[in-house]
Every structure is written in C-alpha cells, then in structure tokens.
CSV table of C-alpha atoms and ligand atoms in Angstrom, one decimal:
chain,number,residue,atom,x,y,z
A,37,UNK,CA,-22.1,7.7,-14.3
A,38,UNK,CA,-20.8,4.1,-14.0
A,39,UNK,CA,-17.6,3.3,-11.8
A,40,UNK,CA,-15.6,2.2,-14.6
A,41,UNK,CA,-15.9,5.8,-16.3
A,42,UNK,CA,-14.7,7.1,-12.8
A,43,UNK,CA,-12.2,5.1,-12.6
A,44,UNK,CA,-10.8,6.2,-15.8
A,45,UNK,CA,-11.0,9.8,-15.0
A,46,UNK,CA,-9.5,9.1,-11.7
A,47,UNK,CA,-6.3,7.7,-13.3
A,48,UNK,CA,-6.4,10.5,-16.1
A,49,UNK,CA,-6.7,13.5,-14.0
A,50,UNK,CA,-5.1,12.5,-10.9
A,51,UNK,CA,-2.3,10.1,-11.9
A,52,UNK,CA,-1.2,10.6,-15.5
A,53,UNK,CA,-1.7,14.3,-15.4
A,54,UNK,CA,0.7,14.4,-12.1
A,55,UNK,CA,3.3,12.1,-13.9
A,56,UNK,CA,2.5,8.6,-13.0
A,57,UNK,CA,4.3,6.9,-16.1
A,58,UNK,CA,4.4,3.1,-15.2
A,59,UNK,CA,1.7,1.3,-17.7
A,60,UNK,CA,1.1,-1.4,-15.4
A,61,UNK,CA,0.2,0.8,-12.5
A,62,UNK,CA,-2.0,2.7,-14.6
A,63,UNK,CA,-3.6,-0.4,-16.0
A,64,UNK,CA,-4.1,-1.9,-12.4
A,65,UNK,CA,-5.8,1.0,-11.0
A,66,UNK,CA,-8.2,1.4,-14.0
A,67,UNK,CA,-9.1,-2.0,-13.2
A,68,UNK,CA,-9.3,-2.7,-9.1
A,69,UNK,CA,-13.0,-1.4,-8.0
A,70,UNK,CA,-11.8,0.8,-5.4
A,71,UNK,CA,-15.5,1.6,-4.2
A,72,UNK,CA,-15.9,-2.0,-3.3
A,73,UNK,CA,-13.1,-1.6,-0.9
A,74,UNK,CA,-14.9,1.2,1.2
A,75,UNK,CA,-17.7,1.1,3.7
A,76,UNK,CA,-21.1,2.4,2.3
A,77,UNK,CA,-20.6,6.3,3.4
A,78,UNK,CA,-17.4,6.7,1.7
A,79,UNK,CA,-18.3,4.9,-1.6
A,80,UNK,CA,-19.9,8.0,-3.2
A,81,UNK,CA,-16.4,9.7,-3.1
A,82,UNK,CA,-14.5,6.6,-3.8
A,83,UNK,CA,-13.0,8.3,-6.9
A,84,UNK,CA,-12.1,11.4,-5.4
A,85,UNK,CA,-8.8,12.9,-5.3
A,86,UNK,CA,-8.5,12.4,-1.2
A,87,UNK,CA,-7.9,9.7,1.5
A,88,UNK,CA,-11.2,8.6,3.2
A,89,UNK,CA,-12.5,7.1,6.4
A,90,UNK,CA,-12.6,3.4,6.7
A,91,UNK,CA,-13.8,3.1,10.1
A,92,UNK,CA,-11.4,2.5,13.3
A,93,UNK,CA,-9.7,6.0,12.9
A,94,UNK,CA,-8.2,4.6,9.7
A,95,UNK,CA,-8.1,6.0,6.1
A,96,UNK,CA,-7.6,4.6,2.6
A,97,UNK,CA,-4.9,6.3,1.0
A,98,UNK,CA,-5.6,8.9,-1.7
A,99,UNK,CA,-5.3,7.3,-5.3
A,100,UNK,CA,-2.1,9.4,-6.3
A,101,UNK,CA,-0.3,8.2,-3.2
A,102,UNK,CA,-1.3,4.4,-3.8
A,103,UNK,CA,0.0,4.9,-7.5
A,104,UNK,CA,3.3,6.6,-6.4
A,105,UNK,CA,4.2,4.1,-3.5
A,106,UNK,CA,3.2,1.3,-6.4
A,107,UNK,CA,5.4,2.5,-8.9
A,108,UNK,CA,8.4,3.2,-6.8
A,109,UNK,CA,8.0,-0.6,-6.1
A,110,UNK,CA,8.9,-1.2,-9.6
A,111,UNK,CA,6.8,-4.8,-9.8
A,112,UNK,CA,7.3,-6.9,-12.8
A,113,UNK,CA,4.9,-9.9,-12.0
A,114,UNK,CA,6.9,-12.4,-10.6
A,115,UNK,CA,7.5,-10.9,-7.0
A,116,UNK,CA,6.3,-12.1,-3.6
A,117,UNK,CA,5.1,-8.9,-1.5
A,118,UNK,CA,4.6,-7.7,1.9
A,119,UNK,CA,2.2,-4.9,2.9
A,120,UNK,CA,2.0,-3.5,6.2
A,121,UNK,CA,-1.1,-2.1,7.2
A,122,UNK,CA,-4.0,-3.7,5.3
A,123,UNK,CA,-6.9,-1.3,6.0
A,124,UNK,CA,-9.4,-1.3,3.3
A,125,UNK,CA,-7.7,-4.1,1.3
A,126,UNK,CA,-7.4,-1.8,-1.7
A,127,UNK,CA,-3.9,-1.4,-2.0
A,128,UNK,CA,-3.2,-4.8,-1.8
A,129,UNK,CA,-5.7,-5.5,-4.6
A,130,UNK,CA,-3.4,-3.0,-6.5
A,131,UNK,CA,-0.3,-5.2,-5.8
A,132,UNK,CA,-2.1,-8.5,-6.5
A,133,UNK,CA,-2.8,-7.2,-10.3
A,134,UNK,CA,0.9,-6.5,-10.5
A,135,UNK,CA,2.8,-9.3,-8.4
A,136,UNK,CA,2.6,-13.1,-7.9
A,137,UNK,CA,1.9,-13.4,-4.2
A,138,UNK,CA,0.8,-10.6,-1.6
A,139,UNK,CA,1.0,-11.0,2.2
A,140,UNK,CA,-0.8,-8.2,4.0
A,141,UNK,CA,-0.6,-7.8,7.9
A,142,UNK,CA,-3.1,-5.4,9.7
A,143,UNK,CA,-3.3,-5.0,13.3
A,144,UNK,CA,-7.0,-4.6,14.1
A,145,UNK,CA,-8.8,-7.4,13.7
A,146,UNK,CA,-12.2,-6.3,12.5
A,147,UNK,CA,-10.2,-4.2,9.4
A,148,UNK,CA,-8.4,-7.3,8.6
A,149,UNK,CA,-11.7,-9.2,8.3
A,150,UNK,CA,-13.3,-6.8,6.3
A,151,UNK,CA,-10.6,-6.5,4.1
A,152,UNK,CA,-10.5,-10.3,3.4
A,153,UNK,CA,-13.7,-10.3,3.0
A,154,UNK,CA,-13.6,-7.8,0.0
A,155,UNK,CA,-10.7,-9.1,-1.5
A,156,UNK,CA,-12.1,-12.6,-1.8
A,157,UNK,CA,-15.5,-10.9,-3.1
A,158,UNK,CA,-13.7,-9.4,-5.6
A,159,UNK,CA,-11.8,-12.4,-6.8
A,160,UNK,CA,-8.4,-12.0,-5.6
A,161,UNK,CA,-6.8,-15.7,-4.5
A,162,UNK,CA,-3.2,-14.4,-4.3
A,163,UNK,CA,-3.6,-12.0,-1.3
A,164,UNK,CA,-3.0,-13.6,2.2
A,165,UNK,CA,-4.4,-11.2,5.0
A,166,UNK,CA,-2.8,-11.6,8.7
A,167,UNK,CA,-3.9,-10.0,11.8
A,168,UNK,CA,-0.7,-9.0,13.5
A,169,UNK,CA,1.8,-6.5,14.6
A,170,UNK,CA,3.3,-5.7,11.3
A,171,UNK,CA,6.4,-4.1,12.3
A,172,UNK,CA,7.6,-7.5,13.1
A,173,UNK,CA,7.2,-8.4,9.4
A,174,UNK,CA,5.9,-11.9,8.5
A,175,UNK,CA,9.0,-14.1,9.5
A,176,UNK,CA,7.1,-17.4,8.5
A,177,UNK,CA,6.8,-16.2,4.7
A,178,UNK,CA,9.9,-14.0,4.5
A,179,UNK,CA,12.0,-13.1,2.4
A,180,UNK,CA,10.1,-10.7,0.2
A,181,UNK,CA,11.0,-9.2,-3.0
A,182,UNK,CA,9.0,-6.1,-2.2
A,183,UNK,CA,7.6,-4.6,1.1
A,184,UNK,CA,5.3,-1.6,1.3
A,185,UNK,CA,4.3,-0.1,4.6
A,186,UNK,CA,1.2,2.0,4.5
A,187,UNK,CA,1.4,3.8,7.9
A,188,UNK,CA,3.9,6.0,9.3
A,189,UNK,CA,7.0,5.2,11.6
A,190,UNK,CA,9.7,7.3,13.1
A,191,UNK,CA,12.0,4.9,11.3
A,192,UNK,CA,11.8,1.6,8.9
A,193,UNK,CA,11.3,-1.1,11.4
A,194,UNK,CA,14.5,-3.3,11.3
A,195,UNK,CA,12.8,-6.4,11.0
A,196,UNK,CA,11.2,-5.4,7.8
A,197,UNK,CA,14.8,-4.5,6.3
A,198,UNK,CA,15.8,-7.9,7.5
A,199,UNK,CA,13.1,-9.7,5.6
A,200,UNK,CA,13.9,-8.0,2.4
A,201,UNK,CA,15.6,-10.2,-0.2
A,202,UNK,CA,18.7,-9.1,-2.1
A,203,UNK,CA,17.8,-6.6,-4.5
A,204,UNK,CA,14.7,-6.0,-3.0
A,205,UNK,CA,13.0,-2.6,-2.8
A,206,UNK,CA,11.0,-1.5,0.4
A,207,UNK,CA,8.9,1.8,0.4
A,208,UNK,CA,7.7,3.6,3.7
A,209,UNK,CA,6.4,6.5,4.8
A,210,UNK,CA,9.1,7.9,7.5
A,211,UNK,CA,9.5,10.7,9.8
A,212,UNK,CA,7.2,12.6,12.3
A,213,UNK,CA,3.9,11.9,13.6
A,214,UNK,CA,2.1,14.3,11.1
A,215,UNK,CA,4.5,14.8,8.5
A,216,UNK,CA,6.6,12.3,6.4
A,217,UNK,CA,8.9,11.6,3.7
A,218,UNK,CA,8.1,8.5,1.4
A,219,UNK,CA,11.4,6.7,1.3
A,220,UNK,CA,12.5,4.2,-1.2
A,221,UNK,CA,14.8,1.6,0.2
A,222,UNK,CA,17.1,-0.8,-1.9
A,223,UNK,CA,19.0,-3.8,-0.7
A,224,UNK,CA,22.3,-4.6,-2.3
A,225,UNK,CA,23.8,-7.4,-0.6
A,226,UNK,CA,24.2,-6.2,2.9
A,227,UNK,CA,24.0,-2.6,1.9
A,228,UNK,CA,20.9,-0.4,2.1
A,229,UNK,CA,20.5,2.5,-0.3
A,230,UNK,CA,17.7,5.1,0.6
A,231,UNK,CA,16.3,7.4,-2.0
A,232,UNK,CA,14.1,10.0,-0.5
A,233,UNK,CA,10.7,10.9,-2.5
A,234,UNK,CA,8.0,13.1,-1.6
A,235,UNK,CA,6.2,14.6,1.3
A,236,UNK,CA,3.1,12.7,2.8
A,237,UNK,CA,0.8,12.2,5.7
A,238,UNK,CA,0.0,8.6,6.7
A,239,UNK,CA,-1.7,7.2,10.0
A,240,UNK,CA,0.9,6.1,12.7
A,241,UNK,CA,2.5,2.4,12.5
A,242,UNK,CA,1.6,1.6,16.0
A,243,UNK,CA,3.6,-1.6,17.4
A,244,UNK,CA,6.9,-2.7,18.9
A,245,UNK,CA,9.0,-1.2,16.4
A,246,UNK,CA,6.8,1.7,15.4
A,247,UNK,CA,5.1,4.3,17.7
A,248,UNK,CA,3.9,3.2,21.2
A,249,UNK,CA,0.4,5.0,21.1
B,142,LIG,N1,-3.2,0.2,2.6
B,142,LIG,C1,-4.4,0.6,3.2
B,142,LIG,C2,-4.5,1.9,3.9
B,142,LIG,C3,-3.6,1.8,5.0
B,142,LIG,S1,-4.1,2.8,6.6
B,142,LIG,C4,-5.7,0.6,2.2
B,142,LIG,O1,-5.3,0.6,1.0
B,142,LIG,O2,-6.8,0.9,2.5
B,142,LIG,C5,-2.7,2.4,7.5
B,142,LIG,C6,-3.4,0.9,8.3
B,142,LIG,O3,-2.3,0.3,9.2
B,142,LIG,C7,-4.2,0.8,9.5
B,142,LIG,O4,-5.4,0.3,8.9
B,142,LIG,C8,-3.7,0.7,10.6
B,142,LIG,O5,-4.6,-0.2,11.3
B,142,LIG,C9,-2.7,-0.1,10.2
B,142,LIG,N2,-1.3,-0.2,11.2
B,142,LIG,C10,-1.2,0.5,12.0
B,142,LIG,N3,0.0,0.1,12.7
B,142,LIG,C11,0.1,-1.4,12.1
B,142,LIG,C12,0.9,-2.3,12.7
B,142,LIG,N4,1.9,-2.5,13.6
B,142,LIG,N5,0.8,-3.6,12.0
B,142,LIG,C13,-0.2,-3.7,11.0
B,142,LIG,N6,-1.2,-2.8,10.7
B,142,LIG,C14,-0.8,-1.5,11.2
C-alpha cells in the first residue's frame, strides 16, 4: 500500500470520524508525509492511531492529537507561529502548510538536528528550528500570532503568554506529570481567556518554567 493511501485512511478513520472539521487541517494532514519524520523502526506504524517513539525517550504525537491542537489554533494562513517541542518536526510541517512562518524550539540538540534535516529534505522553507529551552519562548522573533506547546507543563510558562500577540491563540497541555488537559488560551488586550478542551498525555516540558527534571 502506498503512503498516500495510508494517509487518506488515517484522516478519514482517525480524524474525520472523530469530529475534526477544519478542511485546511484535514488537507494538510493528507499531504504531509508523516513517515519521513520518523526513525526507521517506527516508519511501518507511521499512520497508526498512536504516539510513537522517535528516540531520546521522546514521542511523535498521535495523529488525532496533532489534528485537535492544530484545529484549536484556528490558522488562516498569514500567521507567525511558535512551536515548543520540535521532536520529529512533523507537527512543525503541518503548521508550515497552514501558516506563513513557523519557529520551533527543541531542547535536545540531536532531535533538533534531525528535525531540521527532515523538514529541509521534504522541502519546507518556512520553518526555523532552534535548540534552546522553549519555556523561555523565542524573544528574538516575538510576538507570535499563535503558540503551540507540545510537551506538558504544570502551568503555561509566563514568557509564552508574554510573547503572544493581541488576539493571539496559545494551545498547551497543562496539568499533572502523567495526565493533562489541553488548554486553548486567547489573548484580548491584557486579558487571557482559557478554554479547557480534552484530556491528554504528553511527555514533560523540562526547563526553567516547566518541570525541573
Ligand atoms: N511536536 C513533536 C512532538 C513533541 S514531543 C512532533 O511533532 O514530533 C515533546 C518534545 O518537547 C520532545 O522532543 C522534548 O525534547 C521537547 N521538550 C521538552 N522540554 C522542552 C523545552 N523546555 N524546550 C524545548 N523543547 C522541549
């Protein structure tokens, strides 16, 4: 079976059937070659309904979780987006299909390097990978119209809220070490309004404004 067939099956069975409605998100996930962002051993399962190991004790998120988070960002195409937790680079590729510029921060240098390589190989020119503690955001390129955190913290790191533009949307898993709620935070002036979404489980966000270990 070819990978395009498997991708369409993934979108129809895992995303459309569970209520993902944003046509642009569905189209992006029909397009991005998820298997090319995975190390060899995980590739056979690239389009399965689960998170998968990408080395360094980290995981690429389940397709459905990528779709929910991306849908909650309500991207129209002109946005500058910050992602914290590059991992494989897959989520950054989906964002790159839907926004103008993507800045993505990863704390583990080897993962940042392989993600940057994969993104370049697949042809993304609008993604910039940085190696740093993403709990500090990316002050050099702030403010951002959208911020997506793909690792879990006890609370939304304050620097990220500070770097969110007016009318900007931030999505992050927040809660306990092994169980979180996905939060959509919307800035209007100096007010942050939080919408609590679905239960989720992410690897920890480790850093100054995250977990310490
Ligand atoms: N979005 C990724 C999956 C992320 S897994 C994908 O599409 O594959 C979470 C990632 O967050 C891991 O790679 C982990 O190393 C990274 N991470 C954890 N704490 C971080 C921090 N403080 N700054 C940047 N990245 C961090």
